[in-house]
Tab-separated table of N, CA and C in Angstrom:
chain	number	residue	atom	x	y	z
Q	20	MET	N	0.817	-1.201	0.000
Q	20	MET	CA	0.000	0.000	0.000
Q	20	MET	C	0.858	1.261	0.000
Q	21	ALA	N	2.030	1.180	0.653
Q	21	ALA	CA	2.910	2.347	0.695
Q	21	ALA	C	3.440	2.688	-0.689
Q	22	ASN	N	3.644	1.680	-1.541
Q	22	ASN	CA	4.130	1.924	-2.897
Q	22	ASN	C	3.022	2.415	-3.826
Q	23	ALA	N	1.763	2.152	-3.511
Q	23	ALA	CA	0.646	2.529	-4.377
Q	23	ALA	C	0.409	4.041	-4.360
Q	24	LEU	N	0.651	4.687	-3.249
Q	24	LEU	CA	0.405	6.126	-3.144
Q	24	LEU	C	1.268	6.926	-4.123
Q	25	PRO	N	2.579	6.697	-4.194
Q	25	PRO	CA	3.360	7.455	-5.174
Q	25	PRO	C	2.965	7.144	-6.614
Q	26	LEU	N	2.549	5.929	-6.921
Q	26	LEU	CA	2.136	5.599	-8.283
Q	26	LEU	C	0.848	6.327	-8.662
Q	27	CYS	N	-0.022	6.567	-7.683
Q	27	CYS	CA	-1.253	7.326	-7.948
Q	27	CYS	C	-0.957	8.809	-8.155
Q	28	LEU	N	0.054	9.311	-7.487
Q	28	LEU	CA	0.394	10.726	-7.610
Q	28	LEU	C	1.134	11.039	-8.910
Q	29	LEU	N	1.806	10.060	-9.465
Q	29	LEU	CA	2.587	10.292	-10.668
Q	29	LEU	C	1.749	10.830	-11.835
Q	30	PRO	N	0.601	10.236	-12.175
Q	30	PRO	CA	-0.200	10.812	-13.264
Q	30	PRO	C	-0.693	12.234	-12.963
Q	31	ALA	N	-1.045	12.492	-11.705
Q	31	ALA	CA	-1.508	13.832	-11.336
Q	31	ALA	C	-0.391	14.855	-11.509
Q	32	LEU	N	0.818	14.502	-11.100
Q	32	LEU	CA	1.945	15.420	-11.250
Q	32	LEU	C	2.287	15.654	-12.718
Q	33	LEU	N	2.181	14.617	-13.530
Q	33	LEU	CA	2.454	14.774	-14.949
Q	33	LEU	C	1.430	15.674	-15.637
Q	34	LEU	N	0.180	15.617	-15.166
Q	34	LEU	CA	-0.864	16.476	-15.736
Q	34	LEU	C	-0.701	17.935	-15.299
Q	35	LEU	N	-0.205	18.148	-14.072
Q	35	LEU	CA	-0.062	19.505	-13.550
Q	35	LEU	C	1.233	20.184	-13.995
Q	36	ALA	N	2.218	19.431	-14.401
Q	36	ALA	CA	3.519	20.008	-14.764
Q	36	ALA	C	3.417	21.091	-15.834
Q	37	PRO	N	2.641	20.927	-16.909
Q	37	PRO	CA	2.559	22.012	-17.907
Q	37	PRO	C	1.897	23.281	-17.376
Q	38	ALA	N	1.153	23.173	-16.284
Q	38	ALA	CA	0.478	24.348	-15.739
Q	38	ALA	C	1.427	25.230	-14.932
Q	39	LEU	N	2.598	24.727	-14.565
Q	39	LEU	CA	3.545	25.526	-13.802
Q	39	LEU	C	4.118	26.612	-14.705
Q	40	PRO	N	4.243	27.832	-14.186
Q	40	PRO	CA	4.731	28.921	-15.039
Q	40	PRO	C	6.203	28.748	-15.381
Q	41	ALA	N	6.516	28.988	-16.620
Q	41	ALA	CA	7.902	28.964	-17.063
Q	41	ALA	C	8.474	30.370	-16.923
Q	42	PRO	N	9.747	30.486	-16.572
Q	42	PRO	CA	10.326	31.826	-16.463
Q	42	PRO	C	10.300	32.528	-17.814
Q	43	GLN	N	9.931	33.812	-17.788
Q	43	GLN	CA	9.843	34.584	-19.021
Q	43	GLN	C	10.818	35.745	-18.963
Q	44	LYS	N	11.325	36.124	-20.118
Q	44	LYS	CA	12.219	37.261	-20.181
Q	44	LYS	C	11.444	38.558	-19.999
Q	45	ARG	N	10.224	38.605	-20.500
Q	45	ARG	CA	9.428	39.816	-20.468
Q	45	ARG	C	7.978	39.451	-20.212
Q	46	GLY	N	7.309	40.243	-19.413
Q	46	GLY	CA	5.917	39.989	-19.124
Q	46	GLY	C	5.016	41.036	-19.748
Q	47	LEU	N	3.721	40.876	-19.537
Q	47	LEU	CA	2.754	41.856	-20.038
Q	47	LEU	C	2.585	43.008	-19.067
Q	48	ILE	N	2.839	42.736	-17.782
Q	48	ILE	CA	2.618	43.743	-16.757
Q	48	ILE	C	3.920	44.134	-16.074
Q	49	PHE	N	4.834	43.188	-15.864
Q	49	PHE	CA	6.098	43.452	-15.185
Q	49	PHE	C	7.263	43.108	-16.100
Q	50	ASN	N	8.443	43.571	-15.716
Q	50	ASN	CA	9.669	43.298	-16.462
Q	50	ASN	C	9.613	43.941	-17.857
Q	51	LEU	N	9.063	45.158	-17.913
Q	51	LEU	CA	8.887	45.862	-19.187
Q	51	LEU	C	10.187	46.520	-19.640
Q	52	ASP	N	10.378	46.589	-20.937
Q	52	ASP	CA	11.572	47.189	-21.523
Q	52	ASP	C	11.417	48.701	-21.660
Q	53	THR	N	12.529	49.371	-21.910
Q	53	THR	CA	12.541	50.815	-22.131
Q	53	THR	C	11.617	51.162	-23.304
Q	54	GLY	N	10.766	52.162	-23.086
Q	54	GLY	CA	9.844	52.622	-24.127
Q	54	GLY	C	8.449	52.050	-24.017
Q	55	GLU	N	8.259	51.023	-23.199
Q	55	GLU	CA	6.927	50.428	-23.070
Q	55	GLU	C	6.093	51.208	-22.051
Q	56	LEU	N	4.778	51.254	-22.270
Q	56	LEU	CA	3.865	51.969	-21.379
Q	56	LEU	C	3.851	51.326	-19.999
Q	57	CYS	N	3.773	52.166	-18.956
Q	57	CYS	CA	3.775	51.663	-17.584
Q	57	CYS	C	2.892	52.544	-16.699
Q	58	LEU	N	2.559	52.019	-15.538
Q	58	LEU	CA	1.805	52.773	-14.534
Q	58	LEU	C	2.611	52.993	-13.262
Q	59	GLN	N	3.598	52.128	-13.015
Q	59	GLN	CA	4.440	52.182	-11.827
Q	59	GLN	C	5.863	51.799	-12.205
Q	60	SER	N	6.837	52.329	-11.499
Q	60	SER	CA	8.235	52.010	-11.786
Q	60	SER	C	8.562	50.555	-11.518
Q	61	ALA	N	7.810	49.910	-10.629
Q	61	ALA	CA	8.053	48.499	-10.324
Q	61	ALA	C	7.816	47.611	-11.551
Q	62	GLN	N	7.091	48.105	-12.530
Q	62	GLN	CA	6.824	47.333	-13.739
Q	62	GLN	C	8.018	47.310	-14.692
Q	63	CYS	N	8.918	48.256	-14.571
Q	63	CYS	CA	10.003	48.439	-15.540
Q	63	CYS	C	11.269	47.712	-15.104
Q	64	LYS	N	11.955	47.131	-16.090
Q	64	LYS	CA	13.251	46.515	-15.809
Q	64	LYS	C	14.207	47.542	-15.224
Q	65	SER	N	14.150	48.757	-15.732
Q	65	SER	CA	15.059	49.812	-15.288
Q	65	SER	C	14.697	50.357	-13.911
Q	66	GLY	N	13.446	50.199	-13.510
Q	66	GLY	CA	13.002	50.756	-12.233
Q	66	GLY	C	12.549	52.196	-12.333
Q	67	CYS	N	12.297	52.676	-13.561
Q	67	CYS	CA	11.832	54.057	-13.739
Q	67	CYS	C	10.703	54.123	-14.745
Q	68	CYS	N	9.528	54.528	-14.275
Q	68	CYS	CA	8.375	54.804	-15.119
Q	68	CYS	C	8.332	56.337	-15.256
Q	69	HIS	N	8.592	56.849	-16.458
Q	69	HIS	CA	8.828	58.280	-16.696
Q	69	HIS	C	7.733	58.896	-17.567
Q	70	ARG	N	7.333	60.105	-17.219
Q	70	ARG	CA	6.441	60.892	-18.090
Q	70	ARG	C	7.042	62.270	-18.242
Q	71	SER	N	6.899	62.823	-19.434
Q	71	SER	CA	7.514	64.130	-19.697
Q	71	SER	C	6.627	65.288	-19.260
Q	72	SER	N	5.310	65.064	-19.157
Q	72	SER	CA	4.403	66.112	-18.675
Q	72	SER	C	3.219	65.453	-17.980
Q	73	GLY	N	2.402	66.270	-17.358
Q	73	GLY	CA	1.246	65.744	-16.645
Q	73	GLY	C	0.210	65.108	-17.553
Q	74	LEU	N	0.240	65.428	-18.836
Q	74	LEU	CA	-0.733	64.890	-19.780
Q	74	LEU	C	-0.180	63.760	-20.644
Q	75	SER	N	1.113	63.484	-20.534
Q	75	SER	CA	1.715	62.458	-21.383
Q	75	SER	C	1.561	61.071	-20.758
Q	76	LEU	N	1.670	60.054	-21.591
Q	76	LEU	CA	1.653	58.677	-21.116
Q	76	LEU	C	3.019	58.336	-20.538
Q	77	ALA	N	3.027	57.572	-19.472
Q	77	ALA	CA	4.281	57.180	-18.839
Q	77	ALA	C	4.859	55.962	-19.548
Q	78	ARG	N	6.159	55.981	-19.716
Q	78	ARG	CA	6.871	54.873	-20.363
Q	78	ARG	C	8.116	54.538	-19.552
Q	79	CYS	N	8.534	53.282	-19.635
Q	79	CYS	CA	9.758	52.862	-18.965
Q	79	CYS	C	10.946	53.590	-19.595
Q	80	ALA	N	11.864	54.041	-18.742
Q	80	ALA	CA	13.038	54.776	-19.203
Q	80	ALA	C	14.242	54.348	-18.370
Q	81	PRO	N	15.446	54.533	-18.914
Q	81	PRO	CA	16.639	54.189	-18.129
Q	81	PRO	C	16.820	55.162	-16.969
Q	82	LYS	N	17.456	54.697	-15.916
Q	82	LYS	CA	17.739	55.578	-14.782
Q	82	LYS	C	18.767	56.620	-15.186
Q	83	ALA	N	18.800	57.716	-14.453
Q	83	ALA	CA	19.693	58.834	-14.769
Q	83	ALA	C	21.145	58.475	-14.451
Q	84	ALA	N	22.030	58.856	-15.341
Q	84	ALA	CA	23.467	58.633	-15.171
Q	84	ALA	C	24.078	59.818	-14.423
Q	85	GLU	N	25.353	59.710	-14.114
Q	85	GLU	CA	26.046	60.774	-13.397
Q	85	GLU	C	25.964	62.085	-14.177
Q	86	PHE	N	25.686	63.164	-13.472
Q	86	PHE	CA	25.551	64.532	-13.977
Q	86	PHE	C	24.270	64.767	-14.776
Q	87	GLN	N	23.357	63.796	-14.828
Q	87	GLN	CA	22.054	64.016	-15.471
Q	87	GLN	C	21.041	64.454	-14.412
Q	88	GLU	N	19.955	65.107	-14.891
Q	88	GLU	CA	18.884	65.516	-13.977
Q	88	GLU	C	18.182	64.289	-13.423
Q	89	CYS	N	17.708	64.403	-12.168
Q	89	CYS	CA	17.085	63.271	-11.506
Q	89	CYS	C	16.014	63.746	-10.534
Q	90	SER	N	15.214	62.801	-10.085
Q	90	SER	CA	14.263	63.008	-8.995
Q	90	SER	C	14.643	62.073	-7.872
Q	91	PRO	N	14.461	62.510	-6.627
Q	91	PRO	CA	14.661	61.569	-5.529
Q	91	PRO	C	13.618	60.455	-5.634
Q	92	LYS	N	13.925	59.288	-5.119
Q	92	LYS	CA	12.964	58.185	-5.153
Q	92	LYS	C	11.708	58.600	-4.414
Q	93	SER	N	10.559	58.227	-4.967
Q	93	SER	CA	9.290	58.606	-4.342
Q	93	SER	C	8.380	57.402	-4.202
Q	94	ILE	N	7.333	57.570	-3.420
Q	94	ILE	CA	6.365	56.486	-3.230
Q	94	ILE	C	5.361	56.432	-4.374
Q	95	TYR	N	5.310	57.456	-5.210
Q	95	TYR	CA	4.316	57.505	-6.281
Q	95	TYR	C	4.628	56.544	-7.414
Q	96	GLY	N	5.896	56.320	-7.705
Q	96	GLY	CA	6.274	55.337	-8.707
Q	96	GLY	C	6.301	55.826	-10.138
Q	97	VAL	N	5.945	57.089	-10.407
Q	97	VAL	CA	6.054	57.665	-11.751
Q	97	VAL	C	6.844	58.962	-11.604
Q	98	TYR	N	7.816	59.156	-12.483
Q	98	TYR	CA	8.740	60.271	-12.352
Q	98	TYR	C	8.725	61.178	-13.576
Q	99	TYR	N	9.004	62.474	-13.344
Q	99	TYR	CA	9.259	63.409	-14.440
Q	99	TYR	C	10.737	63.363	-14.814
Q	100	LYS	N	11.587	63.031	-13.863
Q	100	LYS	CA	13.014	62.782	-14.067
Q	100	LYS	C	13.300	61.477	-13.336
Q	101	CYS	N	13.970	60.554	-13.987
Q	101	CYS	CA	14.232	59.247	-13.368
Q	101	CYS	C	15.206	59.364	-12.206
Q	102	PRO	N	15.083	58.463	-11.228
Q	102	PRO	CA	16.081	58.431	-10.158
Q	102	PRO	C	17.436	57.981	-10.715
Q	103	CYS	N	18.463	58.130	-9.917
Q	103	CYS	CA	19.830	57.833	-10.350
Q	103	CYS	C	20.110	56.336	-10.425
Q	104	GLU	N	21.112	56.018	-11.253
Q	104	GLU	CA	21.611	54.654	-11.334
Q	104	GLU	C	22.204	54.250	-9.987
Q	105	SER	N	22.391	52.969	-9.814
Q	105	SER	CA	22.978	52.438	-8.591
Q	105	SER	C	24.358	53.041	-8.352
Q	106	GLY	N	24.637	53.418	-7.117
Q	106	GLY	CA	25.925	54.014	-6.774
Q	106	GLY	C	25.938	55.526	-6.837
Q	107	LEU	N	24.868	56.108	-7.374
Q	107	LEU	CA	24.768	57.567	-7.457
Q	107	LEU	C	23.667	58.054	-6.535
Q	108	THR	N	23.740	59.298	-6.150
Q	108	THR	CA	22.704	59.899	-5.318
Q	108	THR	C	22.179	61.157	-6.000
Q	109	CYS	N	20.902	61.439	-5.786
Q	109	CYS	CA	20.272	62.604	-6.399
Q	109	CYS	C	20.370	63.781	-5.435
Q	110	ASP	N	21.211	64.748	-5.785
Q	110	ASP	CA	21.401	65.938	-4.977
Q	110	ASP	C	20.298	66.925	-5.348
Q	111	ALA	N	19.166	66.872	-4.593
Q	111	ALA	CA	17.983	67.651	-4.968
Q	111	ALA	C	17.351	68.316	-3.753
Q	112	ASP	N	16.418	69.216	-4.032
Q	112	ASP	CA	15.611	69.871	-3.003
Q	112	ASP	C	14.639	68.835	-2.447
Q	113	LYS	N	14.872	68.381	-1.237
Q	113	LYS	CA	14.043	67.327	-0.665
Q	113	LYS	C	13.036	67.873	0.344
Q	114	THR	N	12.668	69.128	0.185
Q	114	THR	CA	11.678	69.713	1.087
Q	114	THR	C	10.275	69.359	0.616
Q	115	ILE	N	9.307	69.525	1.481
Q	115	ILE	CA	7.914	69.247	1.143
Q	115	ILE	C	7.445	70.198	0.041
Q	116	VAL	N	7.953	71.413	0.022
Q	116	VAL	CA	7.584	72.384	-1.020
Q	116	VAL	C	8.039	71.873	-2.386
Q	117	GLY	N	9.244	71.338	-2.458
Q	117	GLY	CA	9.745	70.794	-3.720
Q	117	GLY	C	8.894	69.637	-4.213
Q	118	SER	N	8.425	68.807	-3.292
Q	118	SER	CA	7.567	67.681	-3.677
Q	118	SER	C	6.212	68.156	-4.181
Q	119	ILE	N	5.634	69.133	-3.526
Q	119	ILE	CA	4.307	69.625	-3.895
Q	119	ILE	C	4.351	70.379	-5.227
Q	120	THR	N	5.365	71.202	-5.425
Q	120	THR	CA	5.452	72.007	-6.639
Q	120	THR	C	6.143	71.268	-7.778
Q	121	ASN	N	6.518	70.024	-7.538
Q	121	ASN	CA	7.178	69.196	-8.545
Q	121	ASN	C	8.451	69.858	-9.059
Q	122	SER	N	9.195	70.444	-8.137
Q	122	SER	CA	10.463	71.083	-8.501
Q	122	SER	C	11.621	70.472	-7.715
Q	123	ASP	N	11.434	69.231	-7.266
Q	123	ASP	CA	12.462	68.590	-6.451
Q	123	ASP	C	13.475	67.829	-7.302
Q	124	PHE	N	13.852	68.405	-8.450
Q	124	PHE	CA	14.823	67.784	-9.328
Q	124	PHE	C	16.226	68.141	-8.878
Q	125	GLY	N	17.152	67.284	-9.228
Q	125	GLY	CA	18.545	67.523	-8.873
Q	125	GLY	C	19.460	66.956	-9.943
Q	126	ILE	N	20.700	66.714	-9.552
Q	126	ILE	CA	21.719	66.169	-10.440
Q	126	ILE	C	22.291	64.912	-9.781
Q	127	CYS	N	22.454	63.857	-10.571
Q	127	CYS	CA	23.050	62.624	-10.048
Q	127	CYS	C	24.535	62.839	-9.802
Q	128	LYS	N	24.967	62.455	-8.615
Q	128	LYS	CA	26.379	62.588	-8.250
Q	128	LYS	C	26.849	61.291	-7.616
Q	129	ASP	N	28.144	61.049	-7.739
Q	129	ASP	CA	28.749	59.878	-7.117
Q	129	ASP	C	28.687	60.063	-5.605
Q	130	ARG	N	28.267	58.999	-4.904
Q	130	ARG	CA	28.156	59.091	-3.443
Q	130	ARG	C	29.516	59.250	-2.779
Q	131	ARG	N	30.556	58.788	-3.431
Q	131	ARG	CA	31.909	58.917	-2.848
Q	131	ARG	C	32.367	60.352	-2.960
Q	132	GLY	N	33.004	60.807	-1.943
Q	132	GLY	CA	33.558	62.153	-1.966
Q	132	GLY	C	34.792	62.220	-2.837
Q	133	SER	N	35.368	63.389	-2.970
Q	133	SER	CA	36.569	63.554	-3.795
Q	133	SER	C	37.759	62.804	-3.209
Q	134	ASP	N	37.691	62.476	-1.910
Q	134	ASP	CA	38.794	61.737	-1.292
Q	134	ASP	C	38.618	60.233	-1.441
Q	135	GLY	N	37.549	59.784	-2.130
Q	135	GLY	CA	37.334	58.363	-2.366
Q	135	GLY	C	36.580	57.659	-1.255
Q	136	SER	N	36.155	58.377	-0.221
Q	136	SER	CA	35.414	57.734	0.872
Q	136	SER	C	33.920	57.845	0.629
Q	137	TRP	N	33.184	57.013	1.260
Q	137	TRP	CA	31.721	57.032	1.132
Q	137	TRP	C	31.232	58.054	2.076
């Protein structure tokens, strides 16, 4: 009887195996490429859902490189200027006024100082 249980499960497992999701390079909602429409930055491979104006559609965009304009990371998930690439920090106006007036843009800078320290 102990051997019969695994033999009964084998056909069930074989039938369910195709239903398991296969890893995909790109999805319909997440893991979107640069230029694809998005609603939140979490959907984009780059981590930045960007819109150029309040009336434009948001699209995935690359993160800002050193010396490019940037926005500090926000909870809203859609940016007018993308946050900085990894290893860089956005030197911006982080006051509540800057957030409300949408003027909290800055420039991406290396987090290390000129002396090479963090």
